Amino acid sequence: MIHNFSAGPCILPQDVFEEASKAVKDFNGLSILEISHRSDDFVAVIEEARRLVKEILNVPENYTVLFLQGGASLGFLISALNMMRENKTGAYINTGTWSTKAIKEVKFTGGNEVVVASSEDKNFSYIPKKISIPKNVDYLHFTSNNTIYGTQFKKHNFNTNLPIVCDMSSDIFSKKIDVSKYDLIYAGAQKNIGPAGTTLYIVKNDILNKSSLPIPSMLDLAKHVKGDSMFNTPPVFSIYVSILNFYPRLNF
Ligand SMILES: Cc1ncc(COP(=O)(O)O)c(C=O)c1O
C-alpha cells in the first residue's frame, strides 16, 4: 500500500479521474453534476457507496453509514451534540490541532468537555500513555491520527466502558479496524476517501435519539439516518467519486 504523508487532499488514481470525467459528460444520459439526488441513478450510487464502506470495513449490521456535508470540522460539533447524555460532558484526548479544535467546539453545544490526556506539553509529538477518565462523563473522543505532526494511535484500547467517538479523517481505510469498538466514527472525505465535499459517518444505531441537548435538524444524526443521507441534498459528485476510489480497496 502507498501512503501519502503530505497533509492536504488525497492523491486520486488516474483511472478514477478518467471514470469521473466520463460521468461529468454523460451519466446515463445526463451529467452526474445535474442528476437529481432522488433519481434512481443516484439512489443506486449512494447505496453502492454505503455497501462498499460496509464491505471494506466489515461494518456490523447495527451500524448506519452516512455521507453528510460540513467536513470533519462540523463533525466536532455533530459528535458532541449527539453524544451528550445526562452528564452533558465529553472526555477528550488532545493529540494535536484537530483534537484541539474538536475540544473548542464543545462549548457551542451547551455541554462541557474535560481533557483526560494531552501531548500539548511537547508540541503534540507523542501519544499520551496515561489517560485518567473521571466518572461523570458521557463519551470519550479521540483523533486516531494527528494529521499535521504524524503521531498516530497504534492501538485504540482505552480501558473504559464509555462510548467511543473517533475522528478518523486521516487514517480511515489505511488499515483494518474493528468498527464494533466505536459508537461513532467520522471522517472528512478529502484525506482518505475521495474529493472534498462529503463526510463519512459510521453510526452505531444505539446512540441515536439519546442526546440530552437540543439538536438543530441538520446536526441530528437520527434525522440523517431516517432520511437515508438525503435529509437535504447530498454532495452527489463527491460521493460518486468516492465509490470509484473505494473499488481498488476491496482487497486491502
Ligand atoms: C484529523 C482531522 N480532523 C479534522 C480535519 C478537518 O477536516 P475538514 O477540513 O473536512 O473540516 C482534518 C483536516 O485535515 C483532519 O486531518
Short mmCIF file of C-alpha atoms and ligand atoms in Angstrom, two decimals:
data_model
loop_
_atom_site.label_atom_id
_atom_site.label_comp_id
_atom_site.label_asym_id
_atom_site.label_seq_id
_atom_site.Cartn_x
_atom_site.Cartn_y
_atom_site.Cartn_z
CA MET A 1 0.00 0.00 0.00
CA ILE A 2 1.23 3.52 -0.85
CA HIS A 3 0.97 6.09 1.97
CA ASN A 4 0.78 9.82 1.28
CA PHE A 5 2.42 11.73 4.13
CA SER A 6 1.65 15.13 2.67
CA ALA A 7 -1.17 16.80 4.58
CA GLY A 8 -3.91 18.05 2.27
CA PRO A 9 -6.32 16.40 -0.14
CA CYS A 10 -5.52 12.85 -1.20
CA ILE A 11 -3.97 11.77 -4.46
CA LEU A 12 -6.61 10.02 -6.56
CA PRO A 13 -5.73 7.30 -9.06
CA GLN A 14 -5.70 8.20 -12.76
CA ASP A 15 -8.48 5.75 -13.61
CA VAL A 16 -10.70 7.48 -11.02
CA PHE A 17 -10.21 10.77 -12.87
CA GLU A 18 -11.00 9.11 -16.16
CA GLU A 19 -14.23 7.49 -14.93
CA ALA A 20 -15.25 10.66 -13.08
CA SER A 21 -14.74 12.86 -16.13
CA LYS A 22 -16.82 10.47 -18.25
CA ALA A 23 -19.63 10.76 -15.70
CA VAL A 24 -19.41 14.56 -15.80
CA LYS A 25 -20.14 14.39 -19.52
CA ASP A 26 -22.61 11.53 -19.52
CA PHE A 27 -24.06 9.51 -16.68
CA ASN A 28 -26.94 7.56 -18.21
CA GLY A 29 -27.89 10.47 -20.46
CA LEU A 30 -27.31 13.41 -18.10
CA SER A 31 -24.22 14.77 -16.37
CA ILE A 32 -23.56 13.42 -12.87
CA LEU A 33 -23.47 17.12 -11.93
CA GLU A 34 -27.10 17.65 -12.88
CA ILE A 35 -28.87 14.42 -11.89
CA SER A 36 -31.46 14.60 -9.14
CA HIS A 37 -30.40 13.14 -5.83
CA ARG A 38 -33.84 11.49 -5.78
CA SER A 39 -33.28 9.79 -9.14
CA ASP A 40 -32.89 6.02 -9.35
CA ASP A 41 -29.40 6.59 -10.73
CA PHE A 42 -28.25 8.50 -7.66
CA VAL A 43 -30.06 6.25 -5.20
CA ALA A 44 -28.05 3.40 -6.76
CA VAL A 45 -24.85 5.46 -6.26
CA ILE A 46 -25.41 6.17 -2.59
CA GLU A 47 -26.49 2.60 -1.91
CA GLU A 48 -23.33 1.36 -3.57
CA ALA A 49 -21.24 3.81 -1.54
CA ARG A 50 -22.78 2.54 1.70
CA ARG A 51 -22.38 -1.08 0.63
CA LEU A 52 -18.70 -0.57 -0.20
CA VAL A 53 -17.92 1.09 3.14
CA LYS A 54 -19.70 -1.76 4.92
CA GLU A 55 -17.86 -4.38 2.92
CA ILE A 56 -14.40 -2.84 3.15
CA LEU A 57 -14.59 -2.11 6.89
CA ASN A 58 -16.78 -5.08 7.75
CA VAL A 59 -19.32 -2.77 9.41
CA PRO A 60 -21.71 -4.69 11.71
CA GLU A 61 -25.47 -4.77 10.99
CA ASN A 62 -26.35 -2.46 13.88
CA TYR A 63 -24.47 0.50 12.34
CA THR A 64 -25.55 3.03 9.70
CA VAL A 65 -23.24 4.58 7.14
CA LEU A 66 -23.98 8.23 6.26
CA PHE A 67 -22.50 10.63 3.73
CA LEU A 68 -23.09 14.15 5.01
CA GLN A 69 -21.57 17.59 4.46
CA GLY A 70 -19.71 20.11 6.61
CA GLY A 71 -16.35 18.34 6.78
CA ALA A 72 -14.86 16.77 9.86
CA SER A 73 -14.90 20.27 11.36
CA LEU A 74 -18.68 20.08 11.59
CA GLY A 75 -18.21 16.53 12.86
CA PHE A 76 -16.63 18.03 16.00
CA LEU A 77 -19.95 19.70 16.81
CA ILE A 78 -22.20 16.93 15.47
CA SER A 79 -20.44 14.26 17.50
CA ALA A 80 -20.60 16.29 20.73
CA LEU A 81 -24.26 17.22 20.28
CA ASN A 82 -25.30 13.66 19.55
CA MET A 83 -23.24 12.01 22.30
CA MET A 84 -24.10 14.23 25.28
CA ARG A 85 -26.12 12.36 27.91
CA GLU A 86 -27.13 13.21 31.48
CA ASN A 87 -23.64 14.46 32.43
CA LYS A 88 -23.53 16.86 29.48
CA THR A 89 -19.76 16.32 29.42
CA GLY A 90 -17.44 14.74 26.89
CA ALA A 91 -13.94 13.41 27.68
CA TYR A 92 -11.29 14.37 25.12
CA ILE A 93 -7.76 13.21 24.37
CA ASN A 94 -5.82 16.12 22.94
CA THR A 95 -3.15 14.97 20.48
CA GLY A 96 -2.98 17.85 18.05
CA THR A 97 -4.53 20.68 16.11
CA TRP A 98 -7.69 18.76 15.20
CA SER A 99 -8.39 17.44 18.68
CA THR A 100 -7.85 20.96 19.99
CA LYS A 101 -10.43 22.22 17.51
CA ALA A 102 -12.86 19.42 18.45
CA ILE A 103 -12.49 20.40 22.11
CA LYS A 104 -13.18 24.07 21.32
CA GLU A 105 -16.49 23.22 19.65
CA VAL A 106 -17.95 21.58 22.75
CA LYS A 107 -18.83 24.89 24.38
CA PHE A 108 -21.19 25.66 21.47
CA THR A 109 -23.31 22.62 22.35
CA GLY A 110 -24.20 23.91 25.81
CA GLY A 111 -22.27 20.97 27.27
CA ASN A 112 -18.78 20.71 28.76
CA GLU A 113 -15.54 18.99 27.98
CA VAL A 114 -12.78 17.54 30.11
CA VAL A 115 -9.32 16.85 28.66
CA VAL A 116 -8.30 13.44 30.01
CA ALA A 117 -4.89 13.22 28.34
CA SER A 118 -2.79 15.56 26.25
CA SER A 119 0.55 15.74 24.47
CA GLU A 120 0.40 19.51 24.15
CA ASP A 121 3.36 19.92 26.55
CA LYS A 122 5.70 18.58 23.84
CA ASN A 123 4.01 20.14 20.83
CA PHE A 124 1.88 17.03 20.20
CA SER A 125 4.94 14.96 19.31
CA TYR A 126 3.79 11.82 21.14
CA ILE A 127 0.68 9.82 22.02
CA PRO A 128 -0.07 10.16 25.75
CA LYS A 129 0.04 6.85 27.62
CA LYS A 130 -1.72 7.90 30.80
CA ILE A 131 -5.41 8.57 30.42
CA SER A 132 -7.45 9.15 33.53
CA ILE A 133 -11.15 9.40 32.84
CA PRO A 134 -13.36 10.88 35.57
CA LYS A 135 -16.70 9.30 36.44
CA ASN A 136 -19.33 11.72 35.22
CA VAL A 137 -18.63 11.92 31.51
CA ASP A 138 -20.74 10.70 28.61
CA TYR A 139 -18.23 9.64 25.95
CA LEU A 140 -14.54 9.56 25.02
CA HIS A 141 -13.40 11.40 21.89
CA PHE A 142 -10.02 11.00 20.21
CA THR A 143 -8.36 11.71 16.87
CA SER A 144 -6.82 8.50 15.54
CA ASN A 145 -4.10 10.24 13.55
CA ASN A 146 -2.61 13.66 14.17
CA THR A 147 -2.54 14.72 10.53
CA ILE A 148 -0.16 17.63 10.97
CA TYR A 149 2.56 16.05 13.18
CA GLY A 150 2.02 12.44 12.15
CA THR A 151 1.52 10.97 15.61
CA GLN A 152 -0.97 8.11 15.39
CA PHE A 153 -2.71 5.87 17.89
CA LYS A 154 -1.50 2.37 17.01
CA LYS A 155 -3.99 0.75 19.36
CA HIS A 156 -7.42 2.05 20.24
CA ASN A 157 -7.81 0.37 23.62
CA PHE A 158 -8.75 2.81 26.36
CA ASN A 159 -9.86 0.51 29.14
CA THR A 160 -13.25 2.19 29.58
CA ASN A 161 -16.89 1.32 29.03
CA LEU A 162 -17.64 4.80 27.75
CA PRO A 163 -18.98 5.21 24.21
CA ILE A 164 -16.02 5.86 21.92
CA VAL A 165 -16.04 8.62 19.29
CA CYS A 166 -13.21 8.82 16.79
CA ASP A 167 -12.22 11.40 14.19
CA MET A 168 -10.56 9.10 11.64
CA SER A 169 -10.18 11.70 8.90
CA SER A 170 -6.58 10.97 8.06
CA ASP A 171 -6.17 7.25 8.60
CA ILE A 172 -9.52 5.62 7.87
CA PHE A 173 -9.16 2.87 5.22
CA SER A 174 -5.40 2.76 5.75
CA LYS A 175 -5.76 -0.39 7.86
CA LYS A 176 -8.40 -2.80 9.07
CA ILE A 177 -10.40 -1.65 12.09
CA ASP A 178 -12.93 -3.34 14.35
CA VAL A 179 -15.90 -0.99 13.89
CA SER A 180 -17.76 -2.61 16.79
CA LYS A 181 -15.32 -0.88 19.20
CA TYR A 182 -16.66 2.56 18.29
CA ASP A 183 -20.01 4.24 18.81
CA LEU A 184 -19.36 6.95 16.28
CA ILE A 185 -16.69 7.36 13.61
CA TYR A 186 -16.44 10.39 11.36
CA ALA A 187 -14.01 11.35 8.62
CA GLY A 188 -13.85 14.13 6.03
CA ALA A 189 -13.62 12.54 2.58
CA GLN A 190 -10.75 14.52 1.17
CA LYS A 191 -7.92 12.74 3.00
CA ASN A 192 -8.52 9.03 2.55
CA ILE A 193 -11.79 8.60 0.68
CA GLY A 194 -12.32 10.89 -2.30
CA PRO A 195 -12.73 14.56 -3.17
CA ALA A 196 -13.75 17.16 -0.58
CA GLY A 197 -17.46 17.68 -0.18
CA THR A 198 -18.73 14.74 1.80
CA THR A 199 -18.04 13.49 5.31
CA LEU A 200 -18.40 9.85 6.23
CA TYR A 201 -20.18 8.93 9.47
CA ILE A 202 -20.39 5.38 10.78
CA VAL A 203 -23.01 5.45 13.49
CA LYS A 204 -23.95 2.76 15.99
CA ASN A 205 -27.74 2.84 15.86
CA ASP A 206 -27.98 2.65 19.66
CA ILE A 207 -26.64 6.19 20.06
CA LEU A 208 -29.44 7.84 18.11
CA ASN A 209 -32.15 9.93 19.77
CA LYS A 210 -30.42 9.80 23.16
CA SER A 211 -28.88 13.28 23.45
CA SER A 212 -29.68 15.39 26.48
CA LEU A 213 -29.25 18.56 24.39
CA PRO A 214 -31.49 20.12 21.75
CA ILE A 215 -30.02 19.37 18.31
CA PRO A 216 -30.67 21.50 15.21
CA SER A 217 -32.08 19.27 12.45
CA MET A 218 -29.03 19.38 10.19
CA LEU A 219 -26.78 18.28 13.06
CA ASP A 220 -29.03 15.48 14.25
CA LEU A 221 -27.69 12.10 13.13
CA ALA A 222 -31.07 10.48 13.77
CA LYS A 223 -32.64 12.76 11.15
CA HIS A 224 -29.95 11.88 8.63
CA VAL A 225 -30.33 8.16 9.32
CA LYS A 226 -34.10 8.46 8.87
CA GLY A 227 -33.56 10.36 5.62
CA ASP A 228 -31.00 7.82 4.31
CA SER A 229 -28.35 10.59 4.00
CA MET A 230 -30.89 12.61 1.99
CA PHE A 231 -32.42 14.77 4.68
CA ASN A 232 -31.03 17.54 2.48
CA THR A 233 -29.35 17.42 -0.93
CA PRO A 234 -26.24 15.24 -0.64
CA PRO A 235 -22.93 16.08 -2.37
CA VAL A 236 -23.60 13.84 -5.36
CA PHE A 237 -20.29 14.18 -7.19
CA SER A 238 -18.10 13.70 -4.16
CA ILE A 239 -19.99 10.54 -3.20
CA TYR A 240 -19.76 9.20 -6.74
CA VAL A 241 -16.00 9.76 -6.99
CA SER A 242 -15.57 8.16 -3.55
CA ILE A 243 -17.16 4.98 -4.91
CA LEU A 244 -14.68 4.89 -7.78
CA ASN A 245 -11.86 5.22 -5.27
CA PHE A 246 -13.30 2.52 -2.99
CA TYR A 247 -13.15 -0.20 -5.64
CA PRO A 248 -9.39 -0.84 -5.57
CA ARG A 249 -9.52 -1.08 -1.76
CA LEU A 250 -11.82 -4.05 -1.63
CA ASN A 251 -8.93 -6.40 -1.02
CA PHE A 252 -6.84 -4.30 1.36
C1 LIG B 1 -7.81 14.55 11.68
C2 LIG B 1 -8.54 15.69 11.04
N1 LIG B 1 -9.70 16.09 11.58
C3 LIG B 1 -10.40 17.12 11.04
C4 LIG B 1 -9.95 17.78 9.92
C5 LIG B 1 -10.77 18.89 9.35
O1 LIG B 1 -11.45 18.39 8.25
P1 LIG B 1 -12.37 19.27 7.32
O2 LIG B 1 -11.49 20.17 6.56
O3 LIG B 1 -13.07 18.23 6.49
O4 LIG B 1 -13.33 20.01 8.18
C6 LIG B 1 -8.76 17.37 9.32
C7 LIG B 1 -8.27 18.04 8.10
O5 LIG B 1 -7.15 17.91 7.72
C8 LIG B 1 -8.05 16.30 9.89
O6 LIG B 1 -6.90 15.87 9.35
#
